[in-house]
Every structure is written in C-alpha cells, then in structure tokens.
GROMACS .gro file of C-alpha atoms in nm:
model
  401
    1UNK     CA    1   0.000   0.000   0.000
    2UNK     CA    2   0.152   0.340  -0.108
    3UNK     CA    3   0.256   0.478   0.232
    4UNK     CA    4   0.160   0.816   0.155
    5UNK     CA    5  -0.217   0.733   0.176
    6UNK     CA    6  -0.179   0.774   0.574
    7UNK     CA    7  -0.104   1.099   0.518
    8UNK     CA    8  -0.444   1.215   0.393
    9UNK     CA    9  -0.683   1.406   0.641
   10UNK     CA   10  -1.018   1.322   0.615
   11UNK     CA   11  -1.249   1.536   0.350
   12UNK     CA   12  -1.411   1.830   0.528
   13UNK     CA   13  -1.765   1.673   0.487
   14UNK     CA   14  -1.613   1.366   0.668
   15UNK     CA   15  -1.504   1.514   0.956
   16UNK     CA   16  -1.839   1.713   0.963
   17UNK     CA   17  -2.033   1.414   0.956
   18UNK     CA   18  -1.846   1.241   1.248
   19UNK     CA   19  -1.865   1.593   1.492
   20UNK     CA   20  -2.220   1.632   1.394
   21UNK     CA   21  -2.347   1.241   1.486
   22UNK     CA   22  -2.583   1.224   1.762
   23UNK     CA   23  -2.666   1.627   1.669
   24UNK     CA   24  -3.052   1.625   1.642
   25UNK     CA   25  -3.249   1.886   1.420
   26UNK     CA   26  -3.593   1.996   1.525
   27UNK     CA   27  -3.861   1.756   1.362
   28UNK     CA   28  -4.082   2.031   1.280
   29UNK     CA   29  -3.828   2.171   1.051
   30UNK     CA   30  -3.711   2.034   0.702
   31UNK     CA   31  -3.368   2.079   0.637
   32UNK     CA   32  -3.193   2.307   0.416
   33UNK     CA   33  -2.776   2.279   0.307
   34UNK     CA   34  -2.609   2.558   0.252
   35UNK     CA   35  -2.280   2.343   0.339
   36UNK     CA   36  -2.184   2.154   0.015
   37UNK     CA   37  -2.083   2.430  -0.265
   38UNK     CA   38  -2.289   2.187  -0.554
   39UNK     CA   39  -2.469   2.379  -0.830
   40UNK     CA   40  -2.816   2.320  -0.763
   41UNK     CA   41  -2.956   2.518  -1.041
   42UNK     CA   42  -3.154   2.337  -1.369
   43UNK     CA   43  -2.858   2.236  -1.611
   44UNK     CA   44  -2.902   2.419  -1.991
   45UNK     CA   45  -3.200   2.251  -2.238
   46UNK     CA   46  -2.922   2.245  -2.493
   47UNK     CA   47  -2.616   2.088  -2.315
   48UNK     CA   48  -2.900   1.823  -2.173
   49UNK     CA   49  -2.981   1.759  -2.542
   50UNK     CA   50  -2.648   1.762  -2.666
   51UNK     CA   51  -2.594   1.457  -2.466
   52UNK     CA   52  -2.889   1.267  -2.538
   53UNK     CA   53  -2.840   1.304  -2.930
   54UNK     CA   54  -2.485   1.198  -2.939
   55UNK     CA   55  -2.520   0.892  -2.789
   56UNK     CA   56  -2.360   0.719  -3.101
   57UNK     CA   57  -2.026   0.820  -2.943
   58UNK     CA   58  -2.019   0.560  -2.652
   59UNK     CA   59  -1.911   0.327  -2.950
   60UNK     CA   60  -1.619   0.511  -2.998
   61UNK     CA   61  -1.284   0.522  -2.789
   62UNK     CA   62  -1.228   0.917  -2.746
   63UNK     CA   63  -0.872   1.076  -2.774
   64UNK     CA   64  -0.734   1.239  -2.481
   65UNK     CA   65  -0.672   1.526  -2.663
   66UNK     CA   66  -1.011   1.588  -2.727
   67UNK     CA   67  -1.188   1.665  -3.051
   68UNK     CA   68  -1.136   1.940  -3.259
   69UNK     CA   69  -1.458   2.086  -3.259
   70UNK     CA   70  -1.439   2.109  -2.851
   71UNK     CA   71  -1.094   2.251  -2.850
   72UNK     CA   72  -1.202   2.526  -3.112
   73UNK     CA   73  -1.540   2.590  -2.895
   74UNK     CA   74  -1.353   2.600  -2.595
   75UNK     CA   75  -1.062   2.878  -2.774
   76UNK     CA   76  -1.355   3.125  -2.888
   77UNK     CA   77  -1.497   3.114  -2.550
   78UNK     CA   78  -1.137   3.228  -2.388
   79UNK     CA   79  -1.123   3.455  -2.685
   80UNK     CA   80  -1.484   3.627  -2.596
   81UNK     CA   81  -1.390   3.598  -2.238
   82UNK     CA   82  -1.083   3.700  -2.177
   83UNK     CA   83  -0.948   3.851  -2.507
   84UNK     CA   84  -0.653   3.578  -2.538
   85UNK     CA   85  -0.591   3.353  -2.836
   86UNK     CA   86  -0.473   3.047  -2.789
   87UNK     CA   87  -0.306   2.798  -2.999
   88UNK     CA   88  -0.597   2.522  -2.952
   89UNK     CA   89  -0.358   2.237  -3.068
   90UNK     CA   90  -0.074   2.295  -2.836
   91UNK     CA   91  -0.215   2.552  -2.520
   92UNK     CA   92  -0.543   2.390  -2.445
   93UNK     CA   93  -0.641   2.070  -2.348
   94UNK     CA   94  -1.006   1.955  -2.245
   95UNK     CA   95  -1.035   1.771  -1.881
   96UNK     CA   96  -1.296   1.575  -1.706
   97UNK     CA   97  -1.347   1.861  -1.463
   98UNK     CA   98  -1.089   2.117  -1.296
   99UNK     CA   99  -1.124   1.856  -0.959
  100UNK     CA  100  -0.941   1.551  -1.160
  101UNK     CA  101  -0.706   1.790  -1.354
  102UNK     CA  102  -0.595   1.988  -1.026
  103UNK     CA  103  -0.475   1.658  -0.890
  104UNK     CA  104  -0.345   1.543  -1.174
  105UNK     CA  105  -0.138   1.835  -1.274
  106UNK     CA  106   0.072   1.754  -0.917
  107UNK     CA  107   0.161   1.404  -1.032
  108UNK     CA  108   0.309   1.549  -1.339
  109UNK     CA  109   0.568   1.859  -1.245
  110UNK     CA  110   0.612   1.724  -0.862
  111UNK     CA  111   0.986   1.596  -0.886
  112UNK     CA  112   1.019   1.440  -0.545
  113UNK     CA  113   1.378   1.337  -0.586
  114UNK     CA  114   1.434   1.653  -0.518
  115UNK     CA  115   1.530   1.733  -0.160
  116UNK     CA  116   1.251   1.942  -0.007
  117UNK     CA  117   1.035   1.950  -0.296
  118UNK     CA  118   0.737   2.211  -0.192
  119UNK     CA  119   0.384   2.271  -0.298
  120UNK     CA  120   0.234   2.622  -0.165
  121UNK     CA  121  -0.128   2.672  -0.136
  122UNK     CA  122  -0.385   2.913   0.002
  123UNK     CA  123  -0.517   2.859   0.351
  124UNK     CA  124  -0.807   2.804   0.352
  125UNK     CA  125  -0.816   2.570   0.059
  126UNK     CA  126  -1.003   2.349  -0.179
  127UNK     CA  127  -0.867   2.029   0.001
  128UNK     CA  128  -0.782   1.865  -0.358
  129UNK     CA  129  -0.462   2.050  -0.323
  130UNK     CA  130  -0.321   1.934  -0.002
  131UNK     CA  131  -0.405   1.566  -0.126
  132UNK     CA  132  -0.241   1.616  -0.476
  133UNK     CA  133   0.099   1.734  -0.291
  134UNK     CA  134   0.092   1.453  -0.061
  135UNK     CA  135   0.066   1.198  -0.318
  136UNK     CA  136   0.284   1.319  -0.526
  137UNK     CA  137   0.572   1.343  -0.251
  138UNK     CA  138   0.568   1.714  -0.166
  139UNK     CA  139   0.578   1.904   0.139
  140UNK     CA  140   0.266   2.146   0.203
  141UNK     CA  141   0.338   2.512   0.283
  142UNK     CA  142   0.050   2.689   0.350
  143UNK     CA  143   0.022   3.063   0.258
  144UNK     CA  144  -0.311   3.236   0.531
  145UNK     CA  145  -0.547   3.446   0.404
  146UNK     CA  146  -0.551   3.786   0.538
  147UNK     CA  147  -0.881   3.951   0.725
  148UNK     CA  148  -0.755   4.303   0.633
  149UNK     CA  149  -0.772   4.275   0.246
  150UNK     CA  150  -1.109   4.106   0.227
  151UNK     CA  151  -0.990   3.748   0.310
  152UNK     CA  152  -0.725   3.787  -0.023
  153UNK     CA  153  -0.417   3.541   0.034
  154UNK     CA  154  -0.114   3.693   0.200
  155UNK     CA  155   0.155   3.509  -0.037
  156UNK     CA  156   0.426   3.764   0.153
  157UNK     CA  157   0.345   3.530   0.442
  158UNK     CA  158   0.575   3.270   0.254
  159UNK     CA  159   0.951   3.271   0.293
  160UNK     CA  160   1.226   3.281   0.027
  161UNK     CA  161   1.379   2.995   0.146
  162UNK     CA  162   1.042   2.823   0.083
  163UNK     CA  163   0.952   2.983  -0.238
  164UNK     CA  164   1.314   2.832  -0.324
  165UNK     CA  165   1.193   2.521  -0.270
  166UNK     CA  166   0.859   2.529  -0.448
  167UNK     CA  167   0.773   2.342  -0.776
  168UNK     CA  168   0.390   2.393  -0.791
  169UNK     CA  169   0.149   2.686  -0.641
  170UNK     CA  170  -0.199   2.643  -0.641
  171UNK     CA  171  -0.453   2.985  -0.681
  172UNK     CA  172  -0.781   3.032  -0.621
  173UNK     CA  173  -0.935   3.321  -0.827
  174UNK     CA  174  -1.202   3.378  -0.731
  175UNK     CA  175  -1.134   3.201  -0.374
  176UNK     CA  176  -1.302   2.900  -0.210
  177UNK     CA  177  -1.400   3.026   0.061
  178UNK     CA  178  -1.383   3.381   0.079
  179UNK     CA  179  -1.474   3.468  -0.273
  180UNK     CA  180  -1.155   3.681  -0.336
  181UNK     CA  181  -1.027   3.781  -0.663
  182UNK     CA  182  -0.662   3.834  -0.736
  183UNK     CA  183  -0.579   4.176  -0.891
  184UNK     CA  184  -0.261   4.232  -1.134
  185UNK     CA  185  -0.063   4.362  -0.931
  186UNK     CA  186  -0.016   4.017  -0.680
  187UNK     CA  187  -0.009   3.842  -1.013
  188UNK     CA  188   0.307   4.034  -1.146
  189UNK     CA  189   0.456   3.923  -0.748
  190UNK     CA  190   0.394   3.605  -0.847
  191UNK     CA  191   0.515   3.538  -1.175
  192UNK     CA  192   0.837   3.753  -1.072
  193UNK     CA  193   0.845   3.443  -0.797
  194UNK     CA  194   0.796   3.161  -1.065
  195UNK     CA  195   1.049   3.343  -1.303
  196UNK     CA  196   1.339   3.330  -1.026
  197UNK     CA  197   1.238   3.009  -0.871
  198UNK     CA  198   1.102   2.833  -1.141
  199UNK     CA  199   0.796   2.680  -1.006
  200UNK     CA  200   0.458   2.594  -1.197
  201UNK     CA  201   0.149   2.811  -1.107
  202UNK     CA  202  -0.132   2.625  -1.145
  203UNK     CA  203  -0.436   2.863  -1.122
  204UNK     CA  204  -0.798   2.690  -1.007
  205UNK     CA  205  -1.074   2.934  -1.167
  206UNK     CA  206  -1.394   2.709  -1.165
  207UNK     CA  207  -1.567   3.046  -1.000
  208UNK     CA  208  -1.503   3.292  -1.282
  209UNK     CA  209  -1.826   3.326  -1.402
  210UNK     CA  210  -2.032   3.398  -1.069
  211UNK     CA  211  -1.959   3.724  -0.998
  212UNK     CA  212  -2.196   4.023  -0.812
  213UNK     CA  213  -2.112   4.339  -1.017
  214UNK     CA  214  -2.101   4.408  -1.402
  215UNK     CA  215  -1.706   4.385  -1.419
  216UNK     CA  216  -1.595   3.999  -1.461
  217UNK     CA  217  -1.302   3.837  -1.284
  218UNK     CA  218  -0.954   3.896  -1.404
  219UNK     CA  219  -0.842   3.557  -1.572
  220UNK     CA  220  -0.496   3.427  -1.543
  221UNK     CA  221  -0.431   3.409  -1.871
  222UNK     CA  222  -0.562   3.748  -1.921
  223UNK     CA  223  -0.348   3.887  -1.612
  224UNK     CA  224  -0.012   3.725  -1.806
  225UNK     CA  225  -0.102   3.900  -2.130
  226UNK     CA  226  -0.144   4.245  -1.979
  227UNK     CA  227   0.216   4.137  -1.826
  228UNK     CA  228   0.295   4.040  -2.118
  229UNK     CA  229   0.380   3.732  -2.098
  230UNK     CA  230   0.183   3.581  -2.395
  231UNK     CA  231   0.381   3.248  -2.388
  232UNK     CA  232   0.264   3.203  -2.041
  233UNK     CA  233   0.548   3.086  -1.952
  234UNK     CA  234   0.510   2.792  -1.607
  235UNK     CA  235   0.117   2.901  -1.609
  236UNK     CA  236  -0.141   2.647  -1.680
  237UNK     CA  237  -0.516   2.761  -1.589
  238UNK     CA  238  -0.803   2.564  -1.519
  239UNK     CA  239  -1.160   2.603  -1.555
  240UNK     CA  240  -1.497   2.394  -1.531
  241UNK     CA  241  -1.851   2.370  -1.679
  242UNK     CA  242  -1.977   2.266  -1.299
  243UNK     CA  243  -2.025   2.573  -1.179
  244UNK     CA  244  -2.035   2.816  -1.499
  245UNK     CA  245  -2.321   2.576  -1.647
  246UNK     CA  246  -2.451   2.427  -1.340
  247UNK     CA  247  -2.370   2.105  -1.450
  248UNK     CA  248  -2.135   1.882  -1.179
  249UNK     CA  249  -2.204   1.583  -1.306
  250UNK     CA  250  -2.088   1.678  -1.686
  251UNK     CA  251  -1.733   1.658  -1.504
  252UNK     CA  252  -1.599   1.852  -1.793
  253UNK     CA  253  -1.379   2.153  -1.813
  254UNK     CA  254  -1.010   2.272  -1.928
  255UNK     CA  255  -0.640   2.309  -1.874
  256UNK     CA  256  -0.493   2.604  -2.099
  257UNK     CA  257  -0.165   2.798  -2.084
  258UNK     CA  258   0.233   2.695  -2.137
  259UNK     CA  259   0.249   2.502  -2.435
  260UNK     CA  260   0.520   2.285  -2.246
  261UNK     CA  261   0.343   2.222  -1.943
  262UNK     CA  262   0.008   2.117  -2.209
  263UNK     CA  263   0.180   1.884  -2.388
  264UNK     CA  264   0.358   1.693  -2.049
  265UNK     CA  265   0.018   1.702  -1.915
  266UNK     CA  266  -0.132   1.539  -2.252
  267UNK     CA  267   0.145   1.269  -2.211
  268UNK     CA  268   0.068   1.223  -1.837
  269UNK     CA  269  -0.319   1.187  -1.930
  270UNK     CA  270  -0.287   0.954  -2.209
  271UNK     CA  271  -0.106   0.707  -1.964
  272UNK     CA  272  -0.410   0.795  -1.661
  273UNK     CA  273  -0.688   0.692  -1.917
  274UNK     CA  274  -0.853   1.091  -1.887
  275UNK     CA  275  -1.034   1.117  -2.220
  276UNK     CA  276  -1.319   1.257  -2.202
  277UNK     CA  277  -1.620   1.057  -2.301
  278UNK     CA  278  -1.766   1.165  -2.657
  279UNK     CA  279  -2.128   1.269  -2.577
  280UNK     CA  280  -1.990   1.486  -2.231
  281UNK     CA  281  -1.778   1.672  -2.534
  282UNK     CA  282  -2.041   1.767  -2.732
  283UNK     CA  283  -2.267   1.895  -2.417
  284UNK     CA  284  -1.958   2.041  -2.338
  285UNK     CA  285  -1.922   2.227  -2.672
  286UNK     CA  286  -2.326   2.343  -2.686
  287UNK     CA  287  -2.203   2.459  -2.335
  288UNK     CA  288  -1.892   2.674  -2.422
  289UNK     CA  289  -2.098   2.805  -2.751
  290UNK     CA  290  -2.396   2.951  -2.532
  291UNK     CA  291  -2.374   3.253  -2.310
  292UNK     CA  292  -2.745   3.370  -2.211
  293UNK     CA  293  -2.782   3.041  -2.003
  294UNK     CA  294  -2.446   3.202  -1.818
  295UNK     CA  295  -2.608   3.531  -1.729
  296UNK     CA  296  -2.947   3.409  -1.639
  297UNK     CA  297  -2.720   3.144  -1.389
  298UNK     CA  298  -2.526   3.432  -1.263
  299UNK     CA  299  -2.893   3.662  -1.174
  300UNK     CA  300  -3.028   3.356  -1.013
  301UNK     CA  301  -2.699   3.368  -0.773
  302UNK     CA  302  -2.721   3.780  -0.764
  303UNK     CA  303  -3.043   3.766  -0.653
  304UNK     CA  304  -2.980   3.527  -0.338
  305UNK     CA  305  -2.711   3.752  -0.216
  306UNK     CA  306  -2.947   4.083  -0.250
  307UNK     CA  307  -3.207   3.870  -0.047
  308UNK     CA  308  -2.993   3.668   0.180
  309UNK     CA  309  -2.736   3.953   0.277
  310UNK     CA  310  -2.958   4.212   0.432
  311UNK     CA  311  -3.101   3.924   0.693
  312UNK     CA  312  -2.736   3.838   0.814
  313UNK     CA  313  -2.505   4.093   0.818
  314UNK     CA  314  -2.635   4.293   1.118
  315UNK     CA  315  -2.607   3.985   1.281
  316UNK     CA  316  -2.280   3.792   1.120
  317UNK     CA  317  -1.952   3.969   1.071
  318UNK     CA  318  -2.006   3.900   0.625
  319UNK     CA  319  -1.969   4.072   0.386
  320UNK     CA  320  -2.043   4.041   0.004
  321UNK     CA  321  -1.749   3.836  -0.194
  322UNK     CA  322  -1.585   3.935  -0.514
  323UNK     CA  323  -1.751   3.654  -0.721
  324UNK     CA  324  -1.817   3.345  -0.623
  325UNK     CA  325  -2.168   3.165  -0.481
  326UNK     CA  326  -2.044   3.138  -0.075
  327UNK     CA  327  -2.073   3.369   0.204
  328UNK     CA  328  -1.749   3.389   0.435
  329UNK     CA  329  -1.911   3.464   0.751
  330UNK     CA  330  -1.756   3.499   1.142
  331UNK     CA  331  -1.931   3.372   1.415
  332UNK     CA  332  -2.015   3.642   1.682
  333UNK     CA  333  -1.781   3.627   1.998
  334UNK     CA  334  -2.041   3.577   2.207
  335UNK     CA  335  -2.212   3.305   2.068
  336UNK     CA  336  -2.058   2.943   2.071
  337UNK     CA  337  -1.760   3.137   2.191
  338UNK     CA  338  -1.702   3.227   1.890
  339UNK     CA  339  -1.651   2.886   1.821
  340UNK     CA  340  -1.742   2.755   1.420
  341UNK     CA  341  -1.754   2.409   1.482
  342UNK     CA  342  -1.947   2.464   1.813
  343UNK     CA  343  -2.182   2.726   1.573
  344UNK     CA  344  -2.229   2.433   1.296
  345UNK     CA  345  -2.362   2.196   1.556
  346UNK     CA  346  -2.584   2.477   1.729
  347UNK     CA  347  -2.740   2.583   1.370
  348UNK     CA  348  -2.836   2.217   1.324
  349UNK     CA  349  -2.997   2.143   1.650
  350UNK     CA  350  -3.215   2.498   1.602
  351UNK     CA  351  -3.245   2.529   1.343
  352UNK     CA  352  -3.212   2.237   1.059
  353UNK     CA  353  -2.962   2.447   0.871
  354UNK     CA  354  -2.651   2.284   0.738
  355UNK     CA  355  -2.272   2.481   0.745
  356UNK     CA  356  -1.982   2.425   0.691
  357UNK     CA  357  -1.720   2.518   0.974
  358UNK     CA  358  -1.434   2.735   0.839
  359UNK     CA  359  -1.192   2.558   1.047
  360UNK     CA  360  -1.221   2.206   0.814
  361UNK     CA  361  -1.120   2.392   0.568
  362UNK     CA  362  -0.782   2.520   0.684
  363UNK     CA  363  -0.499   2.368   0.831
  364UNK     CA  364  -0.300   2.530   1.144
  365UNK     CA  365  -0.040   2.772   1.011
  366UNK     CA  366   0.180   3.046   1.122
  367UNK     CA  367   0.082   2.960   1.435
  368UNK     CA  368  -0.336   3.022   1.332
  369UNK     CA  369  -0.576   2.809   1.164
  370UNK     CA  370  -0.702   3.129   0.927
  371UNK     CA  371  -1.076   2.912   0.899
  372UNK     CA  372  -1.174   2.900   1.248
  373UNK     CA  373  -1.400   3.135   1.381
  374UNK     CA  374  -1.544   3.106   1.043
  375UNK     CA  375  -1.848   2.947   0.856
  376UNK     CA  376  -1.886   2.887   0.472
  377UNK     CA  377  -2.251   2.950   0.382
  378UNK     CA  378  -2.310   2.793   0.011
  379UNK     CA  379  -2.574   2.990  -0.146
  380UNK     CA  380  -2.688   2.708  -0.382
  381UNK     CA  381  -3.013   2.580  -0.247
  382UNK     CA  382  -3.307   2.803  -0.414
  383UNK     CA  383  -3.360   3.105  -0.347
  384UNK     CA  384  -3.705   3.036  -0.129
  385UNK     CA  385  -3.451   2.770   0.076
  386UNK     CA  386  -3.166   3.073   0.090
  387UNK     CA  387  -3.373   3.337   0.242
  388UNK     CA  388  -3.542   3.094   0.460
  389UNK     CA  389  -3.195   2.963   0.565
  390UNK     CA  390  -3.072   3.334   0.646
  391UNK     CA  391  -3.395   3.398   0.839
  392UNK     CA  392  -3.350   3.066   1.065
  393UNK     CA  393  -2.990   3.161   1.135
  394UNK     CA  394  -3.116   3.547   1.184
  395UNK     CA  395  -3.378   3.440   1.415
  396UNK     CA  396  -3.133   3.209   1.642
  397UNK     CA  397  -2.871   3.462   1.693
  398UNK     CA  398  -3.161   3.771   1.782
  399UNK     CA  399  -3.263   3.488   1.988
  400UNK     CA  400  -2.930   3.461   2.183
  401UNK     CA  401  -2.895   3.819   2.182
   0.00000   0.00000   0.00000
C-alpha cells in the first residue's frame, strides 16, 4: 500500500459528519444545506440535449486530446472571455473537470527526488490540493489568508527559502471560501516568484463566471497577457462547466496555458486513461458556444445575495465576496464562543440548517488556523430555501442576543 495514503486528512464533509453524529435537528423543521458548494440550479436545455443526441459516441474510444470541434469551442470562449488567443492544438487541453485535472497536474511537475520539494497553497483551501501534494511526494506550505484585504491570500506570508523550494502553487481566483479575486498587481509578485524560482502556477478558476457586479473576474491568462507574458510561460489555468453551467455531473472543463506544461500534461493523461467521453464533449461544446444560459445562472446567484445579505449581516460579521456563490461569515464572539464548529452543531440542533465550519477547511499555520471562527454559507439551495436559511440563522442569533 503506497505509504503516503496515511497521510491524507479526512475530506471536510467527513469530519463534519463524524462531529455532527448524535446532533438532532428539530422535527418540525425540514432541512436546508447551505454546506456543500454543488450547483443546484436546472442544467441548460441544450447541453442536456447535446448529450442525449450523441449517444452514437459511446461506440467510440475518445482521444485524450479531445476533438477538434471542442478545443475550437472552448478557444472562442477564452477569446470572448478574456481577449486571449490560444493555440488550440498545443495551449489547451479539455479535462474531465478542474477537480481531476488539479490533482493530476501535481503528479506530473512534482519531482520528489528533489530534496525538499514544496507545494504552496492558500489557507483556507479546496482540500484537492493538499491531497495532490501529498501523493505526489511534496511538502505542504500553506500561505493564510488575510482579514484586512477582504480574506485575499497573504503570499508575503511565505519565505524565500520556501519559495526556493517550491515546484507547484496552487490559486484560487475567485477564492473558495472567501470569494476573493486576485488583482494584477499580486499576479506580477507572483510570476516575478515563478520566473526566479522556477515553479509551476497552477491557477484553479472554476468560480469565474459567478460574480456580483457588471465587471468579470480577471483571468490568469488574461493577467499574463497584460504582463505580457503571452507564452505564459510555467502558467497552466483551469476552468470547469460545474459551476459556470450548473452542470457537476458533466465533469468537464479545461487546462490552458504553457504550451510545455500542455503537452507533459497530454502525455501524463494519455497514460491515466482521462479522455473525455464523446457525448460529455459535445454537451460540453453546446455549453462553451452559449452565453445567455451564463447570465441568467449568474442573476439567479445575484439575486440570493441581495435577499440573503440584508437578513445576516447585522447579525454575522459577512460581507459580500468578489464573485463566487459562498458567504465567508464569522461567528459572533459571544455566541458558541465564537466557536465555528461549536456554531455548525448549534445551527443544526435549532435550526435544521446545514454549514460548513471554516476551520475544516484550513490547516493550522503560522501559528493560526485562518478558517476558524469562520463558517462557509453555500448559497446554492433556491432562493425560497436561501432566504429561509438566512432567516433561521437570523432568528437564532436575535434569539441569543
């Protein structure tokens, strides 16, 4: 048995489960989850028939490169979105979902015969990270988000000596949890960083297209073209359908960026077996084509934080998020002690409401776990289910007041 297993924490949602067993919710109250951050919204009539009428392909052994009529669908949407051209043959490569891809991209530019090989990720963090490191035979270093700028990571919290050491950083944009977007200027700091230390950045931007104002997200790709750097030199990008489309169980996005870094990961993923299947593709490309389902999506999400964030925030330390579909939200001192987990459990027992306790999502670093004190509120359910979520939660803490 690979050794390295036994290093894996359980998933957040685990260890939820196990603190919250024996935790009973009022009977007269249905529950409502606004702790798992999956799309909930009705997937797009045309990716749903996209998939039904290519059936055909499930004869058909698909190429891990993906077809051509995908690639080209999924360079005009980059094009639209971000104003970047890519060469679809050599900087792009389809993936079954950013989740499979962000692992994957560990297992192929980790060297771990390399003394002290690092990976550096935001704390707080999608856990896949952590995981991918571990497996691959990295050490973790763990860079804290900062209250101050709006929850935005402070990568000045990281050492030279460590940045020395580091072959792969993960970034969020916008963040899981706190919703932050990274402006140019901290991506100039960081591909200065890569350029002297020579490390991949691998940039997780499954969030890009839930957003609160008119302005969209600045892209990775876009911020190394501004820069630019239009070979995108140690930068590989990845993006998903899930939440854009509202369709998780599609499991289809893409990896885009240095042309080396593409083609490694094309080698890596022909040995893996990661083609995608040929009737996800062609959802996928009626999904990439279409844009409207996108902004009605994005209003549905708009519209629960213009509902949900009047009812909390006189009584939660939150605050609206860059883009993104969560709310980062501290627990008052005096309730719980201030505790999250302690919050979590006391939410459920009232109230039937489900959260997700900031400090599962963080590890202890710098001397802090930057989570606790914290909950992640998923604004997924619909919006009926959000409001009356916000109200439950309002109504326990006026209660306690």
């Amino acid at each position: 048995m690979n050794p390295r297993l036994a290093l894996l924490q359980p998933y957040p949602f685990e260890r939820l489960k196990a603190e919250l067993a024996g935790t009973q919710p009022p009977a007269g109250l249905r529950a409502i989850s606004l702790g798992m951050g999956e799309p909930r919204h009705e997937a797009p009539s045309a990716v749903r028939a996209a998939l039904r009428d290519n059936l055909g392909g499930l004869s058909n052994y698909p190429a891990t490169a993906g077809s051509e009529p995908l690639r080209q669908a999924i360079g005009a949407w980059v094009q639209r979105r971000y104003g970047v051209a890519l060469d679809t043959g050599r900087q792009l490569l389809p993936v079954n979902g950013s989740r499979e891809a962000l692992f994957a991209i560990a297992q192929t530019v980790v060297n771990a015969s390399q003394r002290g090989a690092t990976v550096v990720c935001p704390n707080p963090f999608y856990q896949i990270y952590e995981g991918a490191a571990l497996l691959a035979g990295a050490e973790v270093a763990f860079a804290n988000s900062d209250p101050a700028r709006n929850f935005a990571v402070d990568w000045a919290s990281i050492d030279e000596g460590t940045w020395a050491r580091t072959q792969l950083l993960y970034v969020c944009t916008p963040g899981n949890p706190s919703g932050a977007v990274m402006p140019l200027t901290e991506w100039a700091r960081l591909f200065d960083l890569s350029d002297r230390h020579g490390f991949v950045i691998a940039a997780d931007e499954c969030y890009s297209e839930i957003y609160l104002g008119d302005e969209p997200p600045l892209g990775s790709l876009q911020a190394a073209q501004q820069l630019g750097r239009t070979d995108f030199k140690n930068l590989i990008s990845f993006t998903s359908l899930s939440k854009r489309s509202s369709v998780p169980g599609l499991r289809s996005g893409f990896a885009a960026g240095d042309a080396a870094l593409i083609q490694a990961f094309l080698l890596y993923r022909t040995y893996h077996g990661s083609a995608m299947g040929p009737a996800v593709q062609a959802a996928s490309v009626a999904a990439w084509n279409d844009e409207a389902h996108v902004a009605s999506n994005r209003a549905l999400y708009q519209a629960k934080f213009q509902a949900v964030l009047p009812l909390l925030q006189d009584v939660l330390d939150v605050q609206p998020p860059d883009a993104g579909f969560y709310l980062w939200a501290g627990v008052p001192s005096h309730v719980e002690g201030g505790c999250d987990l302690a919050f979590a459990k006391a939410l459920l027992a009232q109230c039937n409401v489900h959260v997700l306790p900031g400090s599962l999502l963080a590890r202890e670093a710098q001397g802090v776990n930057p989570g606790r004190g914290r909950v992640r509120l998923a604004l997924v359910a619909e919006l009926a289910d959000c409001v009356e979520a916000a109200q439950r939660i309002r109504n326990h803490l006026l209660s306690l007041a």
